[in-house]
PDB file of C-alpha atoms in Angstrom:
ATOM      1  CA  MET U  10      84.052  51.102 216.850  1.00 44.00           C
ATOM      2  CA  LYS U  11      84.493  49.079 213.638  1.00 44.00           C
ATOM      3  CA  PRO U  12      84.142  45.297 213.831  1.00 47.00           C
ATOM      4  CA  LYS U  13      87.404  43.349 213.634  1.00 44.00           C
ATOM      5  CA  ASN U  14      86.400  41.715 210.349  1.00 48.00           C
ATOM      6  CA  SER U  15      85.887  45.183 208.794  1.00 46.00           C
ATOM      7  CA  LEU U  16      89.371  46.236 209.823  1.00 41.00           C
ATOM      8  CA  PHE U  17      90.774  43.029 208.323  1.00 38.00           C
ATOM      9  CA  ILE U  18      88.950  43.661 205.038  1.00 41.00           C
ATOM     10  CA  LEU U  19      90.339  47.221 204.961  1.00 40.00           C
ATOM     11  CA  PHE U  20      93.859  45.919 205.604  1.00 36.00           C
ATOM     12  CA  VAL U  21      93.572  43.370 202.801  1.00 37.00           C
ATOM     13  CA  ALA U  22      92.287  46.068 200.436  1.00 45.00           C
ATOM     14  CA  LEU U  23      95.230  48.338 201.219  1.00 39.00           C
ATOM     15  CA  ILE U  24      97.683  45.502 200.656  1.00 37.00           C
ATOM     16  CA  SER U  25      96.062  44.603 197.313  1.00 41.00           C
ATOM     17  CA  VAL U  26      96.539  48.195 196.123  1.00 39.00           C
ATOM     18  CA  SER U  27     100.112  48.638 197.350  1.00 39.00           C
ATOM     19  CA  ILE U  28     101.571  45.337 196.095  1.00 36.00           C
ATOM     20  CA  PRO U  29     101.110  46.025 192.354  1.00 39.00           C
ATOM     21  CA  ALA U  30     102.517  49.537 192.767  1.00 40.00           C
ATOM     22  CA  PHE U  31     105.532  48.224 194.633  1.00 37.00           C
ATOM     23  CA  ALA U  32     106.031  45.413 192.130  1.00 41.00           C
ATOM     24  CA  GLN U  33     105.980  47.856 189.237  1.00 46.00           C
ATOM     25  CA  ALA U  34     108.492  50.183 190.920  1.00 51.00           C
ATOM     26  CA  GLY U  35     110.778  47.223 191.679  1.00 65.00           C
ATOM     27  CA  GLU U  36     110.387  45.527 188.310  1.00 80.00           C
ATOM     28  CA  SER U  37     113.652  44.342 186.825  1.00 95.00           C
ATOM     29  CA  ARG U  38     114.814  45.844 183.553  1.00 98.00           C
ATOM     30  CA  PRO U  39     114.010  43.771 180.460  1.00 98.00           C
ATOM     31  CA  PRO U  40     117.107  42.948 178.387  1.00 98.00           C
ATOM     32  CA  ILE U  41     118.539  45.507 175.961  1.00 98.00           C
ATOM     33  CA  ILE U  42     120.411  43.256 173.559  1.00 98.00           C
ATOM     34  CA  GLY U  43     121.860  45.415 170.792  1.00 98.00           C
ATOM     35  CA  ILE U  44     121.430  48.032 168.092  1.00 98.00           C
ATOM     36  CA  SER U  45     118.124  48.095 166.222  1.00 98.00           C
ATOM     37  CA  HIS U  46     118.672  50.949 163.774  1.00 98.00           C
ATOM     38  CA  ILE U  47     119.558  54.542 163.077  1.00 98.00           C
ATOM     39  CA  SER U  48     116.999  56.868 161.509  1.00 98.00           C
ATOM     40  CA  VAL U  49     118.261  59.626 159.202  1.00 98.00           C
ATOM     41  CA  TYR U  50     116.856  62.265 156.856  1.00 97.00           C
ATOM     42  CA  SER U  51     117.415  62.357 153.112  1.00 97.00           C
ATOM     43  CA  SER U  52     117.105  65.240 150.645  1.00 95.00           C
ATOM     44  CA  ASP U  53     117.479  62.985 147.572  1.00 96.00           C
ATOM     45  CA  SER U  54     115.762  59.587 147.717  1.00 96.00           C
ATOM     46  CA  ALA U  55     117.389  58.241 144.530  1.00 97.00           C
ATOM     47  CA  LYS U  56     120.944  59.052 145.622  1.00 97.00           C
ATOM     48  CA  THR U  57     120.233  57.749 149.106  1.00 97.00           C
ATOM     49  CA  GLU U  58     118.887  54.453 147.775  1.00 98.00           C
ATOM     50  CA  ALA U  59     121.935  54.063 145.544  1.00 97.00           C
ATOM     51  CA  PHE U  60     124.199  54.538 148.566  1.00 97.00           C
ATOM     52  CA  TYR U  61     122.445  52.061 150.837  1.00 98.00           C
ATOM     53  CA  VAL U  62     121.603  49.440 148.212  1.00 97.00           C
ATOM     54  CA  HIS U  63     124.347  49.668 145.582  1.00 96.00           C
ATOM     55  CA  ASP U  64     127.265  50.804 147.733  1.00 97.00           C
ATOM     56  CA  LEU U  65     126.538  49.129 151.076  1.00 97.00           C
ATOM     57  CA  GLY U  66     124.368  46.246 149.864  1.00 97.00           C
ATOM     58  CA  GLY U  67     121.317  46.822 152.059  1.00 97.00           C
ATOM     59  CA  VAL U  68     117.867  45.467 151.206  1.00 97.00           C
ATOM     60  CA  LYS U  69     115.135  48.071 150.661  1.00 97.00           C
ATOM     61  CA  ARG U  70     111.750  47.505 152.299  1.00 97.00           C
ATOM     62  CA  GLY U  71     108.805  49.537 153.493  1.00 96.00           C
ATOM     63  CA  ASP U  72     108.687  51.133 156.920  1.00 96.00           C
ATOM     64  CA  PRO U  73     106.093  49.623 159.322  1.00 94.00           C
ATOM     65  CA  GLU U  74     106.681  52.504 161.737  1.00 93.00           C
ATOM     66  CA  ASN U  75     106.439  55.476 159.372  1.00 93.00           C
ATOM     67  CA  PRO U  76     104.647  55.287 155.992  1.00 93.00           C
ATOM     68  CA  LYS U  77     106.775  58.160 154.688  1.00 94.00           C
ATOM     69  CA  GLY U  78     109.993  56.276 155.348  1.00 96.00           C
ATOM     70  CA  VAL U  79     111.894  53.346 153.890  1.00 98.00           C
ATOM     71  CA  ARG U  80     114.245  50.885 155.493  1.00 98.00           C
ATOM     72  CA  PHE U  81     117.516  49.429 154.276  1.00 98.00           C
ATOM     73  CA  TYR U  82     118.118  46.132 156.066  1.00 98.00           C
ATOM     74  CA  PHE U  83     121.477  44.554 156.827  1.00 97.00           C
ATOM     75  CA  SER U  84     120.018  41.721 158.902  1.00 97.00           C
ATOM     76  CA  PRO U  85     116.446  40.629 159.736  1.00 97.00           C
ATOM     77  CA  THR U  86     116.412  42.953 162.783  1.00 97.00           C
ATOM     78  CA  GLN U  87     118.916  45.713 161.944  1.00 98.00           C
ATOM     79  CA  PHE U  88     118.466  48.488 159.406  1.00 98.00           C
ATOM     80  CA  VAL U  89     118.851  52.138 158.516  1.00 98.00           C
ATOM     81  CA  GLU U  90     115.548  54.017 158.436  1.00 98.00           C
ATOM     82  CA  VAL U  91     115.467  56.887 155.934  1.00 98.00           C
ATOM     83  CA  LEU U  92     112.886  59.667 156.230  1.00 97.00           C
ATOM     84  CA  PRO U  93     112.207  62.624 153.927  1.00 96.00           C
ATOM     85  CA  LEU U  94     114.021  65.776 154.960  1.00 96.00           C
ATOM     86  CA  PRO U  95     111.511  68.022 156.784  1.00 93.00           C
ATOM     87  CA  ALA U  96     110.703  71.404 155.249  1.00 89.00           C
ATOM     88  CA  GLU U  97     111.779  73.029 158.516  1.00 85.00           C
ATOM     89  CA  HIS U  98     115.214  71.599 159.246  1.00 85.00           C
ATOM     90  CA  THR U  99     118.680  72.382 160.549  1.00 90.00           C
ATOM     91  CA  ILE U 100     121.982  70.939 159.393  1.00 95.00           C
ATOM     92  CA  SER U 101     121.216  67.746 161.326  1.00 96.00           C
ATOM     93  CA  ARG U 102     120.272  64.628 159.361  1.00 97.00           C
ATOM     94  CA  LEU U 103     119.647  62.477 162.441  1.00 97.00           C
ATOM     95  CA  ASP U 104     116.141  61.672 163.642  1.00 97.00           C
ATOM     96  CA  HIS U 105     116.957  59.030 166.248  1.00 98.00           C
ATOM     97  CA  VAL U 106     118.960  55.972 167.234  1.00 98.00           C
ATOM     98  CA  ALA U 107     117.287  52.764 168.402  1.00 98.00           C
ATOM     99  CA  PHE U 108     118.145  49.739 170.509  1.00 98.00           C
ATOM    100  CA  GLN U 109     116.661  46.248 170.581  1.00 98.00           C
ATOM    101  CA  THR U 110     114.823  44.937 173.622  1.00 98.00           C
ATOM    102  CA  THR U 111     113.025  41.669 174.245  1.00 98.00           C
ATOM    103  CA  ASP U 112     110.087  43.398 175.944  1.00 98.00           C
ATOM    104  CA  ALA U 113     109.098  46.908 174.845  1.00 98.00           C
ATOM    105  CA  GLU U 114     106.105  47.176 177.173  1.00 98.00           C
ATOM    106  CA  GLY U 115     108.093  45.993 180.171  1.00 98.00           C
ATOM    107  CA  LEU U 116     110.970  48.336 179.383  1.00 98.00           C
ATOM    108  CA  LYS U 117     108.553  51.260 179.081  1.00 98.00           C
ATOM    109  CA  ARG U 118     107.179  50.490 182.554  1.00 98.00           C
ATOM    110  CA  TYR U 119     110.692  50.152 183.941  1.00 98.00           C
ATOM    111  CA  MET U 120     111.806  53.497 182.535  1.00 98.00           C
ATOM    112  CA  ALA U 121     108.671  55.230 183.788  1.00 98.00           C
ATOM    113  CA  ALA U 122     109.306  53.835 187.265  1.00 97.00           C
ATOM    114  CA  HIS U 123     112.795  55.358 187.099  1.00 97.00           C
ATOM    115  CA  GLY U 124     111.632  58.848 186.267  1.00 97.00           C
ATOM    116  CA  ILE U 125     111.927  58.794 182.462  1.00 98.00           C
ATOM    117  CA  ALA U 126     109.027  60.374 180.558  1.00 98.00           C
ATOM    118  CA  VAL U 127     107.502  57.693 178.325  1.00 98.00           C
ATOM    119  CA  PRO U 128     104.573  57.674 175.889  1.00 98.00           C
ATOM    120  CA  ALA U 129     101.184  56.409 176.979  1.00 97.00           C
ATOM    121  CA  THR U 130     101.292  53.409 174.665  1.00 97.00           C
ATOM    122  CA  VAL U 131     103.753  51.238 172.765  1.00 98.00           C
ATOM    123  CA  GLY U 132     103.593  51.439 168.972  1.00 97.00           C
ATOM    124  CA  GLU U 133     102.879  48.301 166.958  1.00 96.00           C
ATOM    125  CA  GLY U 134     103.845  47.649 163.343  1.00 93.00           C
ATOM    126  CA  ASP U 135     102.170  45.385 160.830  1.00 91.00           C
ATOM    127  CA  ASP U 136     105.330  43.250 160.913  1.00 94.00           C
ATOM    128  CA  GLY U 137     104.685  42.431 164.584  1.00 95.00           C
ATOM    129  CA  SER U 138     107.318  44.788 166.004  1.00 97.00           C
ATOM    130  CA  HIS U 139     106.715  47.019 169.023  1.00 98.00           C
ATOM    131  CA  TRP U 140     108.483  50.243 169.934  1.00 98.00           C
ATOM    132  CA  PHE U 141     108.440  53.431 171.975  1.00 98.00           C
ATOM    133  CA  ASP U 142     110.700  56.457 172.110  1.00 98.00           C
ATOM    134  CA  VAL U 143     111.983  58.742 174.837  1.00 98.00           C
ATOM    135  CA  GLN U 144     114.375  61.678 175.041  1.00 98.00           C
ATOM    136  CA  ASP U 145     117.855  61.480 176.494  1.00 98.00           C
ATOM    137  CA  PRO U 146     118.992  64.223 178.924  1.00 98.00           C
ATOM    138  CA  GLU U 147     119.962  66.513 176.022  1.00 97.00           C
ATOM    139  CA  GLY U 148     116.689  66.103 174.142  1.00 97.00           C
ATOM    140  CA  ASN U 149     117.844  63.555 171.558  1.00 97.00           C
ATOM    141  CA  LYS U 150     115.240  60.985 170.553  1.00 98.00           C
ATOM    142  CA  VAL U 151     116.114  57.409 171.506  1.00 98.00           C
ATOM    143  CA  GLU U 152     113.892  54.502 170.545  1.00 98.00           C
ATOM    144  CA  PHE U 153     113.563  50.984 171.904  1.00 98.00           C
ATOM    145  CA  VAL U 154     112.317  48.264 169.577  1.00 98.00           C
ATOM    146  CA  GLN U 155     111.054  44.763 170.223  1.00 98.00           C
ATOM    147  CA  PRO U 156     111.553  43.016 166.868  1.00 98.00           C
ATOM    148  CA  PRO U 157     108.843  40.772 165.425  1.00 97.00           C
ATOM    149  CA  ALA U 158     108.822  37.214 166.721  1.00 95.00           C
ATOM    150  CA  HIS U 159     109.448  35.935 163.200  1.00 95.00           C
ATOM    151  CA  PRO U 160     111.293  38.623 161.219  1.00 96.00           C
ATOM    152  CA  ALA U 161     111.456  38.255 157.461  1.00 94.00           C
ATOM    153  CA  ALA U 162     114.684  36.803 156.114  1.00 94.00           C
ATOM    154  CA  ILE U 163     117.186  39.101 154.427  1.00 93.00           C
ATOM    155  CA  ASN U 164     118.959  37.895 151.301  1.00 89.00           C
ATOM    156  CA  SER U 165     121.580  40.345 150.131  1.00 87.00           C
ATOM    157  CA  PRO U 166     124.667  38.800 148.526  1.00 87.00           C
ATOM    158  CA  ASN U 167     126.056  42.312 147.976  1.00 90.00           C
ATOM    159  CA  ALA U 168     125.928  43.435 151.612  1.00 94.00           C
ATOM    160  CA  ILE U 169     129.348  44.278 153.029  1.00 96.00           C
ATOM    161  CA  SER U 170     128.106  43.427 156.528  1.00 97.00           C
ATOM    162  CA  ASP U 171     125.142  41.895 158.335  1.00 96.00           C
ATOM    163  CA  HIS U 172     125.766  43.489 161.733  1.00 97.00           C
ATOM    164  CA  ILE U 173     125.429  47.092 162.862  1.00 98.00           C
ATOM    165  CA  ILE U 174     127.801  47.057 165.830  1.00 98.00           C
ATOM    166  CA  HIS U 175     127.353  50.605 167.062  1.00 98.00           C
ATOM    167  CA  VAL U 176     125.714  53.963 166.536  1.00 98.00           C
ATOM    168  CA  GLY U 177     126.973  57.350 167.650  1.00 98.00           C
ATOM    169  CA  TYR U 178     125.693  60.876 167.922  1.00 98.00           C
ATOM    170  CA  MET U 179     126.790  64.276 169.170  1.00 98.00           C
ATOM    171  CA  VAL U 180     126.398  64.994 172.875  1.00 97.00           C
ATOM    172  CA  HIS U 181     127.697  67.704 175.184  1.00 97.00           C
ATOM    173  CA  SER U 182     127.805  66.148 178.648  1.00 96.00           C
ATOM    174  CA  ARG U 183     129.214  62.744 179.465  1.00 96.00           C
ATOM    175  CA  SER U 184     127.799  62.842 182.984  1.00 96.00           C
ATOM    176  CA  ALA U 185     124.304  63.757 181.790  1.00 97.00           C
ATOM    177  CA  GLU U 186     124.276  60.950 179.233  1.00 98.00           C
ATOM    178  CA  ASP U 187     125.683  58.479 181.743  1.00 98.00           C
ATOM    179  CA  ALA U 188     122.779  59.237 184.081  1.00 98.00           C
ATOM    180  CA  PHE U 189     120.489  57.963 181.329  1.00 98.00           C
ATOM    181  CA  TYR U 190     122.455  55.180 179.671  1.00 98.00           C
ATOM    182  CA  ARG U 191     124.429  53.806 182.603  1.00 98.00           C
ATOM    183  CA  THR U 192     122.492  54.649 185.762  1.00 98.00           C
ATOM    184  CA  VAL U 193     118.982  53.926 184.498  1.00 98.00           C
ATOM    185  CA  LEU U 194     119.555  51.520 181.620  1.00 98.00           C
ATOM    186  CA  GLY U 195     122.652  49.656 182.754  1.00 98.00           C
ATOM    187  CA  PHE U 196     124.970  50.260 179.795  1.00 98.00           C
ATOM    188  CA  ARG U 197     128.613  49.343 180.514  1.00 97.00           C
ATOM    189  CA  PRO U 198     131.881  51.178 179.793  1.00 97.00           C
ATOM    190  CA  TYR U 199     133.635  49.833 176.685  1.00 97.00           C
ATOM    191  CA  TRP U 200     136.332  52.297 175.519  1.00 97.00           C
ATOM    192  CA  TYR U 201     137.121  56.010 175.351  1.00 97.00           C
ATOM    193  CA  GLY U 202     139.643  58.103 173.442  1.00 96.00           C
ATOM    194  CA  GLY U 203     140.354  61.102 171.277  1.00 95.00           C
ATOM    195  CA  MET U 204     142.449  62.390 168.403  1.00 92.00           C
ATOM    196  CA  THR U 205     145.253  63.225 170.831  1.00 91.00           C
ATOM    197  CA  ASP U 206     146.280  61.631 174.102  1.00 90.00           C
ATOM    198  CA  GLY U 207     144.736  63.290 177.110  1.00 89.00           C
ATOM    199  CA  VAL U 208     141.720  64.662 175.223  1.00 91.00           C
ATOM    200  CA  THR U 209     138.587  62.526 175.333  1.00 95.00           C
ATOM    201  CA  SER U 210     136.297  62.989 172.340  1.00 96.00           C
ATOM    202  CA  TRP U 211     134.607  59.608 172.010  1.00 98.00           C
ATOM    203  CA  ILE U 212     133.091  57.483 174.771  1.00 98.00           C
ATOM    204  CA  SER U 213     131.652  54.056 174.057  1.00 98.00           C
ATOM    205  CA  GLN U 214     129.058  52.452 176.324  1.00 98.00           C
ATOM    206  CA  GLN U 215     128.066  48.863 175.602  1.00 98.00           C
ATOM    207  CA  VAL U 216     124.472  47.648 175.811  1.00 98.00           C
ATOM    208  CA  PRO U 217     123.838  45.765 179.052  1.00 98.00           C
ATOM    209  CA  ASP U 218     122.924  42.444 177.428  1.00 98.00           C
ATOM    210  CA  GLY U 219     125.065  42.263 174.277  1.00 97.00           C
ATOM    211  CA  THR U 220     128.223  43.544 172.610  1.00 97.00           C
ATOM    212  CA  ASP U 221     126.887  46.463 170.509  1.00 98.00           C
ATOM    213  CA  TRP U 222     127.452  49.983 171.798  1.00 98.00           C
ATOM    214  CA  ILE U 223     126.525  53.654 171.735  1.00 98.00           C
ATOM    215  CA  GLU U 224     129.317  56.152 171.113  1.00 98.00           C
ATOM    216  CA  TYR U 225     129.098  59.618 172.632  1.00 98.00           C
ATOM    217  CA  MET U 226     130.615  62.067 170.145  1.00 98.00           C
ATOM    218  CA  LEU U 227     131.536  64.913 172.463  1.00 97.00           C
ATOM    219  CA  ALA U 228     131.043  68.470 171.226  1.00 95.00           C
ATOM    220  CA  GLN U 229     133.335  71.235 172.410  1.00 87.00           C
ATOM    221  CA  GLY U 230     131.860  74.551 173.473  1.00 84.00           C
ATOM    222  CA  PRO U 231     129.686  76.270 176.050  1.00 89.00           C
ATOM    223  CA  GLU U 232     126.390  74.748 174.873  1.00 89.00           C
ATOM    224  CA  THR U 233     124.652  72.053 176.908  1.00 90.00           C
ATOM    225  CA  LYS U 234     122.120  71.030 174.267  1.00 92.00           C
ATOM    226  CA  GLY U 235     121.587  71.304 170.547  1.00 93.00           C
ATOM    227  CA  ILE U 236     123.939  72.013 167.657  1.00 95.00           C
ATOM    228  CA  PRO U 237     126.786  74.443 168.389  1.00 94.00           C
ATOM    229  CA  ALA U 238     126.555  77.648 166.377  1.00 91.00           C
ATOM    230  CA  THR U 239     130.016  77.100 164.888  1.00 93.00           C
ATOM    231  CA  MET U 240     129.442  73.502 163.796  1.00 95.00           C
ATOM    232  CA  GLU U 241     129.289  72.719 160.063  1.00 95.00           C
ATOM    233  CA  ALA U 242     127.083  70.102 158.402  1.00 96.00           C
ATOM    234  CA  ALA U 243     130.009  67.873 157.392  1.00 95.00           C
ATOM    235  CA  GLN U 244     131.311  67.762 160.954  1.00 96.00           C
ATOM    236  CA  LEU U 245     127.910  66.912 162.385  1.00 97.00           C
ATOM    237  CA  GLY U 246     127.353  64.229 159.737  1.00 96.00           C
ATOM    238  CA  ALA U 247     130.611  62.584 160.744  1.00 96.00           C
ATOM    239  CA  MET U 248     129.586  62.610 164.400  1.00 97.00           C
ATOM    240  CA  ASP U 249     126.069  61.215 163.830  1.00 98.00           C
ATOM    241  CA  HIS U 250     126.905  57.806 162.401  1.00 98.00           C
ATOM    242  CA  PHE U 251     126.467  54.055 162.369  1.00 98.00           C
ATOM    243  CA  SER U 252     129.061  51.306 162.087  1.00 98.00           C
ATOM    244  CA  LEU U 253     128.948  48.047 160.141  1.00 98.00           C
ATOM    245  CA  GLY U 254     131.078  45.297 161.644  1.00 98.00           C
ATOM    246  CA  VAL U 255     133.367  43.375 159.270  1.00 97.00           C
ATOM    247  CA  HIS U 256     136.052  40.741 159.632  1.00 96.00           C
ATOM    248  CA  ASP U 257     138.522  42.117 157.091  1.00 97.00           C
ATOM    249  CA  ILE U 258     138.670  45.744 155.933  1.00 97.00           C
ATOM    250  CA  LYS U 259     140.984  44.798 153.047  1.00 95.00           C
ATOM    251  CA  LYS U 260     138.354  42.484 151.607  1.00 95.00           C
ATOM    252  CA  VAL U 261     135.693  45.164 152.035  1.00 96.00           C
ATOM    253  CA  ALA U 262     137.864  47.678 150.179  1.00 95.00           C
ATOM    254  CA  GLU U 263     138.428  45.194 147.348  1.00 95.00           C
ATOM    255  CA  ILE U 264     134.671  44.558 147.039  1.00 94.00           C
ATOM    256  CA  LEU U 265     133.887  48.265 146.982  1.00 95.00           C
ATOM    257  CA  TYR U 266     136.567  49.133 144.448  1.00 94.00           C
ATOM    258  CA  SER U 267     135.912  46.186 142.126  1.00 94.00           C
ATOM    259  CA  GLY U 268     132.176  46.853 142.138  1.00 94.00           C
ATOM    260  CA  ASP U 269     132.495  50.592 141.543  1.00 95.00           C
ATOM    261  CA  ARG U 270     130.797  51.092 144.901  1.00 95.00           C
ATOM    262  CA  ILE U 271     132.877  53.928 146.353  1.00 93.00           C
ATOM    263  CA  PRO U 272     130.803  57.040 147.100  1.00 90.00           C
ATOM    264  CA  GLU U 273     132.215  60.479 146.376  1.00 85.00           C
ATOM    265  CA  ARG U 274     133.332  61.090 149.939  1.00 87.00           C
ATOM    266  CA  THR U 275     135.486  58.563 151.805  1.00 89.00           C
ATOM    267  CA  SER U 276     138.256  58.594 154.402  1.00 83.00           C
ATOM    268  CA  GLY U 277     140.006  55.293 154.786  1.00 78.00           C
ATOM    269  CA  PRO U 278     140.913  52.544 155.237  1.00 94.00           C
ATOM    270  CA  LYS U 279     142.944  53.298 158.347  1.00 95.00           C
ATOM    271  CA  VAL U 280     143.570  52.070 161.864  1.00 97.00           C
ATOM    272  CA  GLY U 281     141.454  54.058 164.304  1.00 96.00           C
ATOM    273  CA  ARG U 282     142.585  55.288 167.681  1.00 96.00           C
ATOM    274  CA  ASP U 283     140.808  52.298 169.191  1.00 97.00           C
ATOM    275  CA  GLY U 284     143.201  49.991 167.323  1.00 97.00           C
ATOM    276  CA  LYS U 285     140.561  48.707 164.897  1.00 97.00           C
ATOM    277  CA  TRP U 286     140.766  48.932 161.118  1.00 97.00           C
ATOM    278  CA  GLN U 287     137.979  51.131 159.763  1.00 97.00           C
ATOM    279  CA  TYR U 288     136.802  52.571 156.473  1.00 96.00           C
ATOM    280  CA  ASN U 289     134.539  55.630 156.518  1.00 97.00           C
ATOM    281  CA  LEU U 290     131.975  56.139 153.765  1.00 97.00           C
ATOM    282  CA  PHE U 291     129.516  59.018 153.629  1.00 97.00           C
ATOM    283  CA  GLY U 292     125.958  59.098 152.295  1.00 96.00           C
ATOM    284  CA  PRO U 293     124.743  61.854 149.960  1.00 96.00           C
ATOM    285  CA  ASP U 294     123.502  63.902 152.933  1.00 96.00           C
ATOM    286  CA  GLY U 295     126.749  63.488 154.849  1.00 96.00           C
ATOM    287  CA  THR U 296     125.763  60.751 157.337  1.00 97.00           C
ATOM    288  CA  ARG U 297     128.821  58.628 158.071  1.00 97.00           C
ATOM    289  CA  ALA U 298     128.636  54.887 157.474  1.00 97.00           C
ATOM    290  CA  GLU U 299     131.669  53.455 159.205  1.00 97.00           C
ATOM    291  CA  THR U 300     132.871  49.937 158.437  1.00 97.00           C
ATOM    292  CA  MET U 301     134.939  48.579 161.311  1.00 97.00           C
ATOM    293  CA  GLU U 302     136.671  45.317 162.093  1.00 98.00           C
ATOM    294  CA  PHE U 303     135.207  43.504 165.075  1.00 97.00           C
ATOM    295  CA  GLN U 304     138.503  43.113 166.907  1.00 96.00           C
ATOM    296  CA  PRO U 305     141.434  45.528 167.374  1.00 96.00           C
ATOM    297  CA  ALA U 306     144.538  44.899 165.270  1.00 96.00           C
ATOM    298  CA  VAL U 307     146.863  46.901 167.544  1.00 96.00           C
ATOM    299  CA  LYS U 308     146.818  48.243 171.065  1.00 95.00           C
ATOM    300  CA  PRO U 309     144.243  51.055 171.446  1.00 95.00           C
ATOM    301  CA  CYS U 310     145.153  54.520 172.623  1.00 95.00           C
ATOM    302  CA  CYS U 311     143.822  56.216 175.694  1.00 94.00           C
ATOM    303  CA  SER U 312     142.078  53.299 177.425  1.00 95.00           C
ATOM    304  CA  GLU U 313     141.817  49.554 177.376  1.00 94.00           C
ATOM    305  CA  PHE U 314     138.665  47.787 176.230  1.00 96.00           C
ATOM    306  CA  THR U 315     136.690  46.985 179.375  1.00 94.00           C
ATOM    307  CA  ALA U 316     134.092  44.694 177.804  1.00 93.00           C
ATOM    308  CA  SER U 317     134.108  41.959 175.170  1.00 90.00           C
ATOM    309  CA  SER U 318     134.255  43.087 171.543  1.00 90.00           C
ATOM    310  CA  PRO U 319     131.703  41.699 169.071  1.00 91.00           C
ATOM    311  CA  THR U 320     132.734  38.694 166.993  1.00 82.00           C
ATOM    312  CA  LYS U 321     130.153  38.667 164.181  1.00 68.00           C
TER     313      LYS U 321
END
């Protein structure tokens, strides 16, 4: 028979082991506050730089995460990352989308506790940023970035915007993506619609702790993952996109026209189905850079906005 004090010591030891495990499993989710960036491939670095710097007004800097890449900043913590086009590639020019968090390490633990496969460690850049990436239910890479505590200032008088308000990419299953974005991460419904009433093609889910959003660009077909066999590069490039928020599309159009900053391919300005003025520009590899007014000008089709729209 064990002495009573031995049983007490064993009980204390068991408690000391179980409490941290329970605390980790029950840890609250660190804030996800907005868009960090979109990462795309380029087949022509000179043309790509001209698009992001001359046309859109971004500021070129090195890439603390990938030495082969460059970044084009629109604010101290938001940018487009451009990587060289891999030798083995498909028609896709998207590498990943990324969201901002205040605590990358804590968010990694939270996602692991909720059944999401995460890397062993969090990456760290020489600018003081931290990040990790996971895969969504369809195998798309999604990254979470904790910006540096003191990000470098961005001075770009030519930038048409200083706020990336949303990113979007092609997906097949709304329910599968919702299990990731809404159930685990806490994203909130924002708006949905399509080219015609009754057909839903775009579904916007707002970050849980801000006003930026992810837009599901729904593919039609029997596939559940990957690029449909019938899809063309131009169509995919329009689906995989980012959006720069602006106050006045007319002023943006005047700046672009007067500065000879219109790329070869455009489609706008126009009022989108969500009731917001937008102006679509396309990079040399077909990635869509959408400029969009923060607030709707007319009543949206298909659904009401169910969360607050961004204001700046």
